[in-house]
Short mmCIF file of C-alpha atoms in Angstrom, two decimals:
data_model
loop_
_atom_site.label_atom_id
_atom_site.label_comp_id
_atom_site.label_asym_id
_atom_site.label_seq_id
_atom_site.Cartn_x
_atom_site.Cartn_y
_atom_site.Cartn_z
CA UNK A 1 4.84 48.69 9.18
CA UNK A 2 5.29 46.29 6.31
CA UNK A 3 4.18 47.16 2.90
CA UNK A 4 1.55 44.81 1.49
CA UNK A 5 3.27 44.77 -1.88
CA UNK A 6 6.29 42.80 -0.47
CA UNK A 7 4.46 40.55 1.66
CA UNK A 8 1.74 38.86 -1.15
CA UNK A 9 -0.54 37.20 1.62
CA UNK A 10 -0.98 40.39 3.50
CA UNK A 11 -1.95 42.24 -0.04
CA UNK A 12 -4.46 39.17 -0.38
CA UNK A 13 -5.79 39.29 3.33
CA UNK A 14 -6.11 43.33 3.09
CA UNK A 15 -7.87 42.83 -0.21
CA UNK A 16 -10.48 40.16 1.26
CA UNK A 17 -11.01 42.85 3.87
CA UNK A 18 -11.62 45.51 1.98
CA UNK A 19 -14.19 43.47 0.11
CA UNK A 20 -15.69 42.28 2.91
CA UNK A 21 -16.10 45.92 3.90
CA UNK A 22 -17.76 46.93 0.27
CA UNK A 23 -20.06 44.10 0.68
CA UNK A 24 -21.27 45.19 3.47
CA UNK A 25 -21.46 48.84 2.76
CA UNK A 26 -23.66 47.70 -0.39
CA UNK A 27 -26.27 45.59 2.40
CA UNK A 28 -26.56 48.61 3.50
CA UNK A 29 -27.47 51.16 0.86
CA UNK A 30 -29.67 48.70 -0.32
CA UNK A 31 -31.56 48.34 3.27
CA UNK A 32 -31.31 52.19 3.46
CA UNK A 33 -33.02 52.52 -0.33
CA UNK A 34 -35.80 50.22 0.72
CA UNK A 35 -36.99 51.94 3.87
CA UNK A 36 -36.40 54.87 2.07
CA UNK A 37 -39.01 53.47 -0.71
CA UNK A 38 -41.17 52.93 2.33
CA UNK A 39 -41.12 56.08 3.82
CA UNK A 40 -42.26 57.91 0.52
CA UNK A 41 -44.82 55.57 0.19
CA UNK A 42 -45.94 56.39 3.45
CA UNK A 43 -45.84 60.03 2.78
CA UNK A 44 -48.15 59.51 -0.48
CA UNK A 45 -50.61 57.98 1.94
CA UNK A 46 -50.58 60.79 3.82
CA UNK A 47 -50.66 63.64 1.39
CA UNK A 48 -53.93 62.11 -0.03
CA UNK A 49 -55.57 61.38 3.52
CA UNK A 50 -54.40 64.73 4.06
CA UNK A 51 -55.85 66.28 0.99
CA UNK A 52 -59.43 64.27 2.13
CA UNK A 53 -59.73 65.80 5.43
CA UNK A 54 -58.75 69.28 3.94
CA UNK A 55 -61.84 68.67 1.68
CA UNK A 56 -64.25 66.95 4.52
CA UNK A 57 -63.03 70.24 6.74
CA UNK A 58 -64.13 72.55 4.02
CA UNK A 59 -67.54 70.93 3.47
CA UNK A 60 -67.92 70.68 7.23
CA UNK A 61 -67.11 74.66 7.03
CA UNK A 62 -69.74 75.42 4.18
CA UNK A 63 -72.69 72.89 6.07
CA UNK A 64 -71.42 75.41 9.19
CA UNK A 65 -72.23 78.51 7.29
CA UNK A 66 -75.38 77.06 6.18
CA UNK A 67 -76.82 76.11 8.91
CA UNK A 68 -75.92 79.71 11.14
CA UNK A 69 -78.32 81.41 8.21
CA UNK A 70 -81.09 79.52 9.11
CA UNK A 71 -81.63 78.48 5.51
CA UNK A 72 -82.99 75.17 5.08
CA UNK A 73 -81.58 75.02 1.50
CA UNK A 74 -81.76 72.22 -0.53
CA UNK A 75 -77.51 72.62 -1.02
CA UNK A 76 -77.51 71.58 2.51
CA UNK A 77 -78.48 68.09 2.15
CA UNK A 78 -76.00 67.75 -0.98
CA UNK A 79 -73.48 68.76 1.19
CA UNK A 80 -73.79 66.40 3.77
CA UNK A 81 -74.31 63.70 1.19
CA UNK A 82 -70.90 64.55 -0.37
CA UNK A 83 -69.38 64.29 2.90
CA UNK A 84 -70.44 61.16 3.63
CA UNK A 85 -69.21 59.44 0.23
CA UNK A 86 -66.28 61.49 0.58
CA UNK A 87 -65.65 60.02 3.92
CA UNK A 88 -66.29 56.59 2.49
CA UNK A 89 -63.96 57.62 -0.26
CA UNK A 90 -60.88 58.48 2.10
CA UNK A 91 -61.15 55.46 3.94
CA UNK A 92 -61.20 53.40 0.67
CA UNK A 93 -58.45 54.95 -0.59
CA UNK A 94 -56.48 55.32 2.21
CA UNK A 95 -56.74 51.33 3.12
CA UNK A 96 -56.24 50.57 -0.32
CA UNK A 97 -52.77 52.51 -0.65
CA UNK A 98 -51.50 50.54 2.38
CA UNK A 99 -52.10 47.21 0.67
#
């Protein structure tokens, strides 16, 4: 094999090669660090829908409790107010992180 430091225009034609390959290495990364900017996005948006239906799931739980006493407590109506501005809530802020 010939060395490319006695033959100039094979040093040059490796060289164009090899940057050719470093160019496209960098298209790359930065393609990679996008989607990877998307895909923690997309896990923010679902830690706090996440966290909302935790919340709606433990209101739903208390209203449960509630209502197996029999108690006609005024609490109860809170509670089922709450949940549905909570629920209004998630959905705005769920739809709104996606934009």
């Amino acid at each position: 094999m010939e060395n490319p430091t006695e033959n100039p225009s094979k040093a040059a034609e490796y060289l164009k090669e090899l940057n050719k390959i470093i160019e496209t290495q960098q298209e790359l990364l930065e393609k990679q660090k996008i989607r990877i900017e998307e895909l923690e996005q997309q896990v923010c948006d679902l830690c706090q829908e996440n966290a909302c239906l935790k919340d709606q799931h433990q209101r739903h739980l208390a209203t449960c409790r509630l209502q197996q006493q029999g108690n006609s407590h005024p609490t109860l109506g809170s509670i089922k107010e709450n949940v549905i501005q909570e629920n209004l809530y998630c959905e705005f802020m769920f739809y709104s992180a996606k934009r």
